[in-house]
PDB file of C-alpha atoms and ligand atoms in Angstrom:
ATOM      1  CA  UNK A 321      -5.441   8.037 -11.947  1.00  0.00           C
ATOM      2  CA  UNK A 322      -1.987   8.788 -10.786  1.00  0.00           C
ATOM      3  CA  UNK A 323       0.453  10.173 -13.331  1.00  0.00           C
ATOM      4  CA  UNK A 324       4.171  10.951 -12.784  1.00  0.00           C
ATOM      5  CA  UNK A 325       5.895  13.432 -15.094  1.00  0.00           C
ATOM      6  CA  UNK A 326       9.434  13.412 -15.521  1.00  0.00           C
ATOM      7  CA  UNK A 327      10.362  12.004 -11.941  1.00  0.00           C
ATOM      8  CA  UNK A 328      13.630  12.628 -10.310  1.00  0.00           C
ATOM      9  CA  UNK A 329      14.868  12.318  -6.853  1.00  0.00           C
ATOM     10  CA  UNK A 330      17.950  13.138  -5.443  1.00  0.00           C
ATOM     11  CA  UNK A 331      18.835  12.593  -1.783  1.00  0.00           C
ATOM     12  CA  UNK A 332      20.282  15.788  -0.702  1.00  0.00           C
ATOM     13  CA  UNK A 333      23.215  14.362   1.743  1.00  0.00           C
ATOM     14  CA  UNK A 334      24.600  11.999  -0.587  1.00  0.00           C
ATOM     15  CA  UNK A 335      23.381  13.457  -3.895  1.00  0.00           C
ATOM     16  CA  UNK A 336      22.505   9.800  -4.857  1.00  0.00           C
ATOM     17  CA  UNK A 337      19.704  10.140  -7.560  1.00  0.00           C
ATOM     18  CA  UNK A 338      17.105   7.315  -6.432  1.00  0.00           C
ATOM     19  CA  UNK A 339      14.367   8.239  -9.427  1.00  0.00           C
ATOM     20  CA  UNK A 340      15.709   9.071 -12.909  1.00  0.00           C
ATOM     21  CA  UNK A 341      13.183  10.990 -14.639  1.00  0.00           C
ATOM     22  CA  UNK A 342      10.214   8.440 -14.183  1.00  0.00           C
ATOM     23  CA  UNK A 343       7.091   8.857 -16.779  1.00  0.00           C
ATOM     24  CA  UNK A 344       4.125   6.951 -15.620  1.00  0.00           C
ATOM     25  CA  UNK A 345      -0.058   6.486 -15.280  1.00  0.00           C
ATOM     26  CA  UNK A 346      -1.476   3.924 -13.070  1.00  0.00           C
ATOM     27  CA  UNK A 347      -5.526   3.895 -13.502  1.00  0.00           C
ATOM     28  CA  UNK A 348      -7.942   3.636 -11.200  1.00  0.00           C
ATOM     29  CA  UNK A 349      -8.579   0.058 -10.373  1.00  0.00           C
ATOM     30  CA  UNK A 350      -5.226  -1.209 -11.898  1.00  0.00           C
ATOM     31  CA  UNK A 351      -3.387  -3.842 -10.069  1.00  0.00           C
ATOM     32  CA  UNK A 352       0.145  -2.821 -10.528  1.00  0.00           C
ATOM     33  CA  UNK A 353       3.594  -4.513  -8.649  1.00  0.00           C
ATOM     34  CA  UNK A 354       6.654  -2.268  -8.777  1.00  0.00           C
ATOM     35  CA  UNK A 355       9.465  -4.375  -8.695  1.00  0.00           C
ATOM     36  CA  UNK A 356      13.212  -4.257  -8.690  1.00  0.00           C
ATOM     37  CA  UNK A 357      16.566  -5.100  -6.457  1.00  0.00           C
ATOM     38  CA  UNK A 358      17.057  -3.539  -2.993  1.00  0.00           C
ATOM     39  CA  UNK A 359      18.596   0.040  -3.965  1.00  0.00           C
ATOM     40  CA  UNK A 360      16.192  -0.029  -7.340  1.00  0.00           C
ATOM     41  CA  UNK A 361      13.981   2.780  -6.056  1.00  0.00           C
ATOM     42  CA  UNK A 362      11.281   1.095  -5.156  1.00  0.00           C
ATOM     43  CA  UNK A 363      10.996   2.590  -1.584  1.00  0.00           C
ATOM     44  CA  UNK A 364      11.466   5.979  -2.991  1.00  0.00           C
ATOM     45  CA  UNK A 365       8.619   6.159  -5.292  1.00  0.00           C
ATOM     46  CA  UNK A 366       6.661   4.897  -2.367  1.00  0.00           C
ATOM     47  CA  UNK A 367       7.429   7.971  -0.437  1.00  0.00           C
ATOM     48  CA  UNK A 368       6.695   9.860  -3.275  1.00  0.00           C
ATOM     49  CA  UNK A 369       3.162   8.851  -3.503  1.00  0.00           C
ATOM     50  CA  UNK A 370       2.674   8.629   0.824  1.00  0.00           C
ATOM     51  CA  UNK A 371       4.043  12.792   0.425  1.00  0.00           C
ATOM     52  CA  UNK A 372       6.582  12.122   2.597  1.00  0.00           C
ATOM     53  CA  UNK A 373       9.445  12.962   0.011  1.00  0.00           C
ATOM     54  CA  UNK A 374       9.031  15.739  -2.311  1.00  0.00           C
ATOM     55  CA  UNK A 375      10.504  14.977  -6.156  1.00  0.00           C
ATOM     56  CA  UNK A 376      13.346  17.239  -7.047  1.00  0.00           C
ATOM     57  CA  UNK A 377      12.066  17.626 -10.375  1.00  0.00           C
ATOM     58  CA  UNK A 378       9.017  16.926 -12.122  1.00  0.00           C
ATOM     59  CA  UNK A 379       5.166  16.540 -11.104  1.00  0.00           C
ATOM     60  CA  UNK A 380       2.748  14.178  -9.428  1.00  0.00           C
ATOM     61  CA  UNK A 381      -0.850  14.235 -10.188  1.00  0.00           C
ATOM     62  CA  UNK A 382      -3.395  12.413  -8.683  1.00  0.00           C
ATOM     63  CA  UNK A 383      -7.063  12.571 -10.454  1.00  0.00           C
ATOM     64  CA  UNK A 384      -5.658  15.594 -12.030  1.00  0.00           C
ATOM     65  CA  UNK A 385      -4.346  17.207  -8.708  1.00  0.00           C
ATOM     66  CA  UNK A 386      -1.138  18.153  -8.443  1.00  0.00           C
ATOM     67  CA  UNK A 387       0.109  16.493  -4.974  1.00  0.00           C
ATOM     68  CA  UNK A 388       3.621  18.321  -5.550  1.00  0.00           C
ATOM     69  CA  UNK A 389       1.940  21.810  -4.660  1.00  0.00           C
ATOM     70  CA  UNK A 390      -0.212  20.774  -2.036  1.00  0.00           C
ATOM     71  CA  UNK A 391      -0.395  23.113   0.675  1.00  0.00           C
ATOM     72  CA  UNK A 392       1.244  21.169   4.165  1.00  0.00           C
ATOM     73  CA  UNK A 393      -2.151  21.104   6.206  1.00  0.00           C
ATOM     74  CA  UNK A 394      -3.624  19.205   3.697  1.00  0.00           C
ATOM     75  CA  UNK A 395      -1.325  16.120   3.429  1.00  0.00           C
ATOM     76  CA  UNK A 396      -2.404  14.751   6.797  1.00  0.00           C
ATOM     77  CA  UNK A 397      -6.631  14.870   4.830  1.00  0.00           C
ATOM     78  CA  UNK A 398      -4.709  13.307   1.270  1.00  0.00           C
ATOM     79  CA  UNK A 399      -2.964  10.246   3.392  1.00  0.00           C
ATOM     80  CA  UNK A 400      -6.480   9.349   4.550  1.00  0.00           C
ATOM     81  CA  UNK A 401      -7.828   8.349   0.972  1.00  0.00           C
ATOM     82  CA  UNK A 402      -4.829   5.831   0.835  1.00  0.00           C
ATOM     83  CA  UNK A 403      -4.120   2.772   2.940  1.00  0.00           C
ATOM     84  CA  UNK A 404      -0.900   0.963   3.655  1.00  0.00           C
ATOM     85  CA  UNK A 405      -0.345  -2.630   4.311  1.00  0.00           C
ATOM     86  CA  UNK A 406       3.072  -3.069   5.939  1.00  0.00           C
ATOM     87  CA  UNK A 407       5.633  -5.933   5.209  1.00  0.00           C
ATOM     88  CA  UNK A 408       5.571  -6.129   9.106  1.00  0.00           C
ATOM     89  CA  UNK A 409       2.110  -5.504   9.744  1.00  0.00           C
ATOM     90  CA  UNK A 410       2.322  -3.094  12.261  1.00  0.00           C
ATOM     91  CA  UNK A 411      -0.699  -3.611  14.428  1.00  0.00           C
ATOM     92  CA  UNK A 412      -1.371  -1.969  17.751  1.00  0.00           C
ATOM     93  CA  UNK A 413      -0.501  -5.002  20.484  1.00  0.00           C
ATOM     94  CA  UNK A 414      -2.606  -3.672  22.855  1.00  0.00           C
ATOM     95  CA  UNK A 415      -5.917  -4.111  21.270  1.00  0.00           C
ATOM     96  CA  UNK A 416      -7.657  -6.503  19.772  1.00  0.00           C
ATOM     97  CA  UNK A 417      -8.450  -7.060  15.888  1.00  0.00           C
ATOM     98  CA  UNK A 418     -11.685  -5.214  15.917  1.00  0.00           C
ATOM     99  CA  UNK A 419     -10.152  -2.302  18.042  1.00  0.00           C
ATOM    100  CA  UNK A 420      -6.841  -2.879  15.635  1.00  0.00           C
ATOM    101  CA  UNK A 421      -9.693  -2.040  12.483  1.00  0.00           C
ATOM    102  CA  UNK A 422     -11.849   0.327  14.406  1.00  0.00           C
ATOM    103  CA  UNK A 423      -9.428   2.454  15.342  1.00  0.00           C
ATOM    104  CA  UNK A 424      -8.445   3.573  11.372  1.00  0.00           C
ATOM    105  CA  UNK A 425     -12.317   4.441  11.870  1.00  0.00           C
ATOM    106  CA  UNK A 426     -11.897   6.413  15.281  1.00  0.00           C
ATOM    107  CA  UNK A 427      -9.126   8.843  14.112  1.00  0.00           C
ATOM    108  CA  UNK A 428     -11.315   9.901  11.282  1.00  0.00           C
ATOM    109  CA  UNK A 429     -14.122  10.498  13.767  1.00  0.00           C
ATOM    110  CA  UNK A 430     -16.645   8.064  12.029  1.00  0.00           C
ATOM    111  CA  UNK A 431     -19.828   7.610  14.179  1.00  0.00           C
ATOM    112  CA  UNK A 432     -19.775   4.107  16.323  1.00  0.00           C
ATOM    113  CA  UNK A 433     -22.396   2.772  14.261  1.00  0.00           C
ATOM    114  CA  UNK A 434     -20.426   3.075  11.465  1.00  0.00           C
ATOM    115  CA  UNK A 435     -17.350   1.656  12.785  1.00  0.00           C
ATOM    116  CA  UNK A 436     -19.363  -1.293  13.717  1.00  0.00           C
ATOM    117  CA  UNK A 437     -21.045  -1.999  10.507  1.00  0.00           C
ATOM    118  CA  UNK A 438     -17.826  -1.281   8.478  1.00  0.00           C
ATOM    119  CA  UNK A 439     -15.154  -3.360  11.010  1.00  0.00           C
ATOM    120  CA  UNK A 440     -17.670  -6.061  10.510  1.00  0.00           C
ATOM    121  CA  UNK A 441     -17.554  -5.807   6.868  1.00  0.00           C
ATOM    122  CA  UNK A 442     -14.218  -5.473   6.232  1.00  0.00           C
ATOM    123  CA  UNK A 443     -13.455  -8.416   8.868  1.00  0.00           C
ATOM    124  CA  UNK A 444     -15.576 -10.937   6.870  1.00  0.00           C
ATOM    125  CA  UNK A 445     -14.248 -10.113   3.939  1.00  0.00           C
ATOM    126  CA  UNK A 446     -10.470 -11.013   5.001  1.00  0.00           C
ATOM    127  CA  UNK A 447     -12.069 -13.685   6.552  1.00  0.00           C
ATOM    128  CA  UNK A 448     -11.422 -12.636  10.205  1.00  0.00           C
ATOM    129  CA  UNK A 449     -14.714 -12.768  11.835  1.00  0.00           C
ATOM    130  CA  UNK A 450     -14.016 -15.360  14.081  1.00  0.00           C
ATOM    131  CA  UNK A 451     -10.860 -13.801  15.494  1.00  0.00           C
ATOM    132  CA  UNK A 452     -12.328 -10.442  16.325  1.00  0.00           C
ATOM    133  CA  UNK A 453     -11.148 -10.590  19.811  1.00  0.00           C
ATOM    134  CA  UNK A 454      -8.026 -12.012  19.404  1.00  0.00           C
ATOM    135  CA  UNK A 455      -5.161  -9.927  19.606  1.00  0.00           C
ATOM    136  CA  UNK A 456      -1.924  -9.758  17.723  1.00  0.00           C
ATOM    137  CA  UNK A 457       0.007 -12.070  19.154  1.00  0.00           C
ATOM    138  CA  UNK A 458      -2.650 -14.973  19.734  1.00  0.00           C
ATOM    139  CA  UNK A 459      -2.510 -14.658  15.562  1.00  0.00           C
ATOM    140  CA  UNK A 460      -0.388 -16.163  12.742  1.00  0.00           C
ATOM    141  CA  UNK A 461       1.298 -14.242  10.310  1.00  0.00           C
ATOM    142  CA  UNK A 462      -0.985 -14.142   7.565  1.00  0.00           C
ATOM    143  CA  UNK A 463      -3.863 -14.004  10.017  1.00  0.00           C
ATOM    144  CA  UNK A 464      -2.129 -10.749  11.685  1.00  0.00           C
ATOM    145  CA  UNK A 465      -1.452  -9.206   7.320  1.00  0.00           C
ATOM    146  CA  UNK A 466      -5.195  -9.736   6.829  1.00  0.00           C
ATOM    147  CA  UNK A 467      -5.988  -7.525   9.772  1.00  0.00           C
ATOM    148  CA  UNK A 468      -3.472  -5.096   7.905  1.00  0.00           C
ATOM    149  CA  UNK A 469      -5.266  -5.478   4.763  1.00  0.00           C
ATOM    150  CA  UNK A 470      -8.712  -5.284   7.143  1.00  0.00           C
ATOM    151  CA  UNK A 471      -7.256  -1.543   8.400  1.00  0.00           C
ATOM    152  CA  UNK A 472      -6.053  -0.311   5.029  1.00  0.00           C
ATOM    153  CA  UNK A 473      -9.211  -0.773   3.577  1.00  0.00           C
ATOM    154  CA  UNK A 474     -11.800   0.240   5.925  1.00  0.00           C
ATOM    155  CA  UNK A 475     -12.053   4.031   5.151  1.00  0.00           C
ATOM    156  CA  UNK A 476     -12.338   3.536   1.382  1.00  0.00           C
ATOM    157  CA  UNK A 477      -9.056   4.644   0.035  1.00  0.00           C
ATOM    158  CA  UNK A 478      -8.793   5.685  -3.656  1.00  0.00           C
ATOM    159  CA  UNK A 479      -5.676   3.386  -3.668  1.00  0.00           C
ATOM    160  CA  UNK A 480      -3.773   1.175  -1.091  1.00  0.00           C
ATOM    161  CA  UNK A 481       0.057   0.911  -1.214  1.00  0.00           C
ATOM    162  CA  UNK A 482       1.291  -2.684  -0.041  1.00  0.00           C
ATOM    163  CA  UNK A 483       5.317  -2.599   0.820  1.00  0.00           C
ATOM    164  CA  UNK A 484       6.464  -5.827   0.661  1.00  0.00           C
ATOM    165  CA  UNK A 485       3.296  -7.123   1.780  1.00  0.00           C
ATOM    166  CA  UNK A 486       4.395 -11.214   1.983  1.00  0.00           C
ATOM    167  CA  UNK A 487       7.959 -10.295   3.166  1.00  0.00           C
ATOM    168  CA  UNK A 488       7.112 -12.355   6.231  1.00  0.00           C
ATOM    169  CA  UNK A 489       4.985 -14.511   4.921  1.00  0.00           C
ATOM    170  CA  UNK A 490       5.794 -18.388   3.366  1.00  0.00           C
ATOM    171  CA  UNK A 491       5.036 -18.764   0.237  1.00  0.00           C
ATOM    172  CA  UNK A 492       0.943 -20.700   0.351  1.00  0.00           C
ATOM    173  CA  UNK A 493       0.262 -17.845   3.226  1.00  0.00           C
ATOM    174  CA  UNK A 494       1.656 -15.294   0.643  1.00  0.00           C
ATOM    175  CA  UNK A 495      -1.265 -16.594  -1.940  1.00  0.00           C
ATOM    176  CA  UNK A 496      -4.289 -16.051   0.310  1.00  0.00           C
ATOM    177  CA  UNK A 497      -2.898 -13.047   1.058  1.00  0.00           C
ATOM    178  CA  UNK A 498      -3.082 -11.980  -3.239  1.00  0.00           C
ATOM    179  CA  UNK A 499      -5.986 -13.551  -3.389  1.00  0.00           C
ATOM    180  CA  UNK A 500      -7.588 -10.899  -0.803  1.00  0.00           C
ATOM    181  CA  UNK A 501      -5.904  -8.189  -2.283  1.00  0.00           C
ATOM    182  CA  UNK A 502      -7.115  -9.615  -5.485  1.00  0.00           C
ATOM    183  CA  UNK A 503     -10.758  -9.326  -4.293  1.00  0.00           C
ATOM    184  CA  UNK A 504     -10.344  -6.178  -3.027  1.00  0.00           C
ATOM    185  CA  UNK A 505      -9.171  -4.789  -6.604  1.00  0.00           C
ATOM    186  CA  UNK A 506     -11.937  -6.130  -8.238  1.00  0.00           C
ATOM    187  CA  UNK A 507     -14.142  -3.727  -6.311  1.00  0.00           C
ATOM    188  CA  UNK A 508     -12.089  -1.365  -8.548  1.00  0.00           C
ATOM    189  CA  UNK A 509      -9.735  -0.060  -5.721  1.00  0.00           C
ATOM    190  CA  UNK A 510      -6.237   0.725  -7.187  1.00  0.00           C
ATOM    191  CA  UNK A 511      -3.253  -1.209  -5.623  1.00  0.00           C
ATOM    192  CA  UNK A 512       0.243  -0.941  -6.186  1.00  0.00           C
ATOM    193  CA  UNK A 513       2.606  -3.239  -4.134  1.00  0.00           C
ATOM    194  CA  UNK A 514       6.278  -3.160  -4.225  1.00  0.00           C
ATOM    195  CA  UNK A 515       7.729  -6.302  -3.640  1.00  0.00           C
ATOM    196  CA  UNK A 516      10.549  -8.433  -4.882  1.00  0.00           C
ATOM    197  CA  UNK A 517       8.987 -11.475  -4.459  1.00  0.00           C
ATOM    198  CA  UNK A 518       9.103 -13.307  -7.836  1.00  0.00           C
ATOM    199  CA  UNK A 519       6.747 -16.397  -7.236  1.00  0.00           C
ATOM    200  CA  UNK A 520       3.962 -14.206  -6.447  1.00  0.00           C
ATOM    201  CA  UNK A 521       4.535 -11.590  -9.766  1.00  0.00           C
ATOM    202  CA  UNK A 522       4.778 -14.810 -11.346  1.00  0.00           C
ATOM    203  CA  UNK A 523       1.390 -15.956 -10.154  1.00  0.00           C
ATOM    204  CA  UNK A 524      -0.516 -13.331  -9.988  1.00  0.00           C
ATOM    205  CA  UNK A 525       0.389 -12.231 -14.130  1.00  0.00           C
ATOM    206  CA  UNK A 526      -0.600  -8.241 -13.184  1.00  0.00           C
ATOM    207  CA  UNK A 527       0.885  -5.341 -14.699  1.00  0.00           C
ATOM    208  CA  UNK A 528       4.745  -5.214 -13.593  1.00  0.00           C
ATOM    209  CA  UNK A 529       6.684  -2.226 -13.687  1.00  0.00           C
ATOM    210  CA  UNK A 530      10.531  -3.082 -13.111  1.00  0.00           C
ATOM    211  CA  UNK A 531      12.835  -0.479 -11.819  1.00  0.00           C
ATOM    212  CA  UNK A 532      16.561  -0.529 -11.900  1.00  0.00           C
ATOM    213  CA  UNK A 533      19.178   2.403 -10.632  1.00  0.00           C
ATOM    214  CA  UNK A 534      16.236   4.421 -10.505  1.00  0.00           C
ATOM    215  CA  UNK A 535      14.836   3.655 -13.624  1.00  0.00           C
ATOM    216  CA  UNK A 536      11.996   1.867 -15.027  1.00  0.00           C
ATOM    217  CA  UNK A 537      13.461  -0.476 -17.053  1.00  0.00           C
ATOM    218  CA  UNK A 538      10.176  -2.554 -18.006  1.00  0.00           C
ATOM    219  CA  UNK A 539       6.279  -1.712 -17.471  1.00  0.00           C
ATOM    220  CA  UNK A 540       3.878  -4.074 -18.660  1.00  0.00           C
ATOM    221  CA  UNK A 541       1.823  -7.306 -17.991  1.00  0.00           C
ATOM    222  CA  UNK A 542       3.281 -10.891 -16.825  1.00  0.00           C
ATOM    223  CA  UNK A 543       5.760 -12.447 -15.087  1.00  0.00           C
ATOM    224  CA  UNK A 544       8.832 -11.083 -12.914  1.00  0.00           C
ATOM    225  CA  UNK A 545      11.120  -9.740 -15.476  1.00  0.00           C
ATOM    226  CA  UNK A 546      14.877 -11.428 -15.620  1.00  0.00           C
ATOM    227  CA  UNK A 547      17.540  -9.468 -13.660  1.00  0.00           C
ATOM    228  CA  UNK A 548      21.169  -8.910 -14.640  1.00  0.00           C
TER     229      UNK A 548
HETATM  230  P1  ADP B 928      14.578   0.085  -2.833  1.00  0.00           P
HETATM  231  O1  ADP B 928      13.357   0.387  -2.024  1.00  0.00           O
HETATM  232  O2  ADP B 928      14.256  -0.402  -4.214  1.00  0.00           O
HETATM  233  O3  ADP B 928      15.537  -0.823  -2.124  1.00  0.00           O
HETATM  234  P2  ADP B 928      15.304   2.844  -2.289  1.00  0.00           P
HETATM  235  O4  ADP B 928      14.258   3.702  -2.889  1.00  0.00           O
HETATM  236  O5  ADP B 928      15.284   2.625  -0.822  1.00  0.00           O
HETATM  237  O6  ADP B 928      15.359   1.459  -3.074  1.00  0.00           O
HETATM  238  O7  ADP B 928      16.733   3.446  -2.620  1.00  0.00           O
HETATM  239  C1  ADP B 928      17.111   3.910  -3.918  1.00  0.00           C
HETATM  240  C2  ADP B 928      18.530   4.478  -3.819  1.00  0.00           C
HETATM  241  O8  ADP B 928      18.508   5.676  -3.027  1.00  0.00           O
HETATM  242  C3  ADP B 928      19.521   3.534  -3.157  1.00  0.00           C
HETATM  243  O9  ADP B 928      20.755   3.657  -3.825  1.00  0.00           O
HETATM  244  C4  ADP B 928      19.642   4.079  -1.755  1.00  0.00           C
HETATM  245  O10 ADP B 928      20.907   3.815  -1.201  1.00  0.00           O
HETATM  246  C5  ADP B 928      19.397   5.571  -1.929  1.00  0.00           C
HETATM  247  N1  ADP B 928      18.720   6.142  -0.749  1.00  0.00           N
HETATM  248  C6  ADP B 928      17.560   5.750  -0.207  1.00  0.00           C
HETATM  249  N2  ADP B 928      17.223   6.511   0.840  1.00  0.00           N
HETATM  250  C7  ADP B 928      18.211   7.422   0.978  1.00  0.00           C
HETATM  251  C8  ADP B 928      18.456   8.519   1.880  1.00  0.00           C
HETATM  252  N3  ADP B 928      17.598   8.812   2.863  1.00  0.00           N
HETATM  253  N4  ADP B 928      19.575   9.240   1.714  1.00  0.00           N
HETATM  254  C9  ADP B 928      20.445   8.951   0.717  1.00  0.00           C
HETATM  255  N5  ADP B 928      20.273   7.954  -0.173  1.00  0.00           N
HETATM  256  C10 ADP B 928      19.188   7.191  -0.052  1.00  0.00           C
HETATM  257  P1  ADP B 929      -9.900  -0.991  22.508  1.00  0.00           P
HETATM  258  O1  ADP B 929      -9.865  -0.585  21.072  1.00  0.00           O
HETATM  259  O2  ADP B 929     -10.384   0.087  23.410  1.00  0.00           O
HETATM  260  O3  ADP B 929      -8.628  -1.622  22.980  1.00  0.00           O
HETATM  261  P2  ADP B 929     -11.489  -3.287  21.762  1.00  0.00           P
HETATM  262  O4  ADP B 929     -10.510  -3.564  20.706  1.00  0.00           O
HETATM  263  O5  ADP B 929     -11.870  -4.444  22.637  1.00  0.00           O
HETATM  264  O6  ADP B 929     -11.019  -2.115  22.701  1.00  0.00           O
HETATM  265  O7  ADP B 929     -12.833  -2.722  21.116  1.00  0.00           O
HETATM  266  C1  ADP B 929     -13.150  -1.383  20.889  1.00  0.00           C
HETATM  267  C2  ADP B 929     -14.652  -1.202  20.923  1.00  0.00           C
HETATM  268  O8  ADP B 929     -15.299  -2.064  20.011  1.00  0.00           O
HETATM  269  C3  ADP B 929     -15.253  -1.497  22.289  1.00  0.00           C
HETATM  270  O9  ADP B 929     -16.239  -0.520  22.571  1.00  0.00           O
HETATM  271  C4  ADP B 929     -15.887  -2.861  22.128  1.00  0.00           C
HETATM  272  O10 ADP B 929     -17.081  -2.971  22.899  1.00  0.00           O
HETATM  273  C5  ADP B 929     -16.220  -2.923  20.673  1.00  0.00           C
HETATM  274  N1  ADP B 929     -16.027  -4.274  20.150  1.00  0.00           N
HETATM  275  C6  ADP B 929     -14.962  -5.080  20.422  1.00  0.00           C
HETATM  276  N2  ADP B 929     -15.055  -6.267  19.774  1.00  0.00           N
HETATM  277  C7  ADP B 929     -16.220  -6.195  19.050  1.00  0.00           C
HETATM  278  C8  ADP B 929     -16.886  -7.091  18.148  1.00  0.00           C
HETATM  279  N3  ADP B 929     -16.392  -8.319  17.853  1.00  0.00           N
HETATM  280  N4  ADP B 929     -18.043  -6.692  17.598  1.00  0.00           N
HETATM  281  C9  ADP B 929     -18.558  -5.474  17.886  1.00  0.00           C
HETATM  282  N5  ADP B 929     -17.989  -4.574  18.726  1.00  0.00           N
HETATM  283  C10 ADP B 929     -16.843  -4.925  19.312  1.00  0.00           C
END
């Protein structure tokens, strides 16, 4: 479970506040979108949960941890139980899918029997098998996401954070893509995706917290809320 308590951020240079004093839980194995204009805050409670901002005020608590006092040695150890799926995928050009997916696997210093098994696994289930030796650029764009998706996934995260996920992407592409990370939630991994694409909130019905000036404004289930 993640729970923020009376959320603020303020961007020291500017003094801009980004996060009003934002209450929230997110369960394990909830599918949640956080939506809202460019300048909503949507970015910024991103950062919040990757540890790479700090709130100004309040608390962050993950399974009952609070992230906000974590010592800094330990934040590179709490980034590896989350993944991140990129709006511009951000693969490594220079090797292939598998070694794209492997690699996730080598940094954390899993045994190469492991890696094999679990690249495997992960590659069939984005439905990449038969490109394992393509690289990046021999791919499409949702082909060259699902390897994203294939990376994020591979070391088990407690929750995956997709940023604009089918920013790239047309809209049927955009679909298979939601309908992976749809399969991957219902093996009860927790996924929060900011995005401001309303055709898939619309499609996908999921919980939908809206944000506005740094507020939530909405937070429930259905459709992409209507904007002023
Ligand atoms: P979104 O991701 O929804 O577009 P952001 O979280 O990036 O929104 O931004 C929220 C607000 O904070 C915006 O008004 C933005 O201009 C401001 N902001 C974002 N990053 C910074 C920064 N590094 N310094 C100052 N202000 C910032
Ligand atoms: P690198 O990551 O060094 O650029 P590759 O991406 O080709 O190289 O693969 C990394 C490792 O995984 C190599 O040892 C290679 O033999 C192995 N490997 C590559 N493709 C596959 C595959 N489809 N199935 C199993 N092992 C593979």
């Amino acid at each position: 479970m993640i729970e923020l308590k009376d959320v603020s951020v303020t961007y020291d240079k500017t003094k801009h506040l980004a996060l009003s004093d934002v209450n929230l839980e997110i369960g394990t194995g909830e599918f949640v979108f956080v939506v809202g204009k460019s300048g909503a805050g949507k970015s910024t409670f991103i950062k919040l949960l990757l540890k790479e901002l700090e709130p100004s005020l309040g608390q962050i608590k993950i399974d009952s941890r609070n992230i906000t006092q974590m010592k800094k040695r330990d934040i590179p150890y709490y980034r590896r139980k989350l993944g991140i799926v990129f709006q511009d995928f951000r693969l490594l050009s220079e090797k292939t899918v598998y070694g794209n997916v492997a690699f996730a696997m080598e940094i954390v210093e899993k045994s190469p029997s492991e890696i094999k098994d679990r690249v495997n696994e992960v590659l069939e289930l984005v439905g990449l098998s038969h490109r394992a030796d393509y690289f990046p650029d021999q791919l499409s764009g949702g082909e060259q996401q699902r390897v994203g998706i294939a990376r994020a996934i591979v070391n088990k995260p407690d929750f995956i954070i997709c940023d604009e996920p089918t920013g790239n992407l047309d809209p049927n592409t955009s679909k298979d893509i939601m309908n992976i990370l749809e399969n991957i939630n219902n093996q009860d991994t927790t996924i929060i995706m900011a995005t401001h694409d309303k055709e898939i909130v619309n499609y996908m019905q999921k919980r939908v917290i809206a944000l506005s000036g740094g507020k939530i404004i909405k937070d429930g289930r259905g459709g992409y809320p209507n904007e002023d």
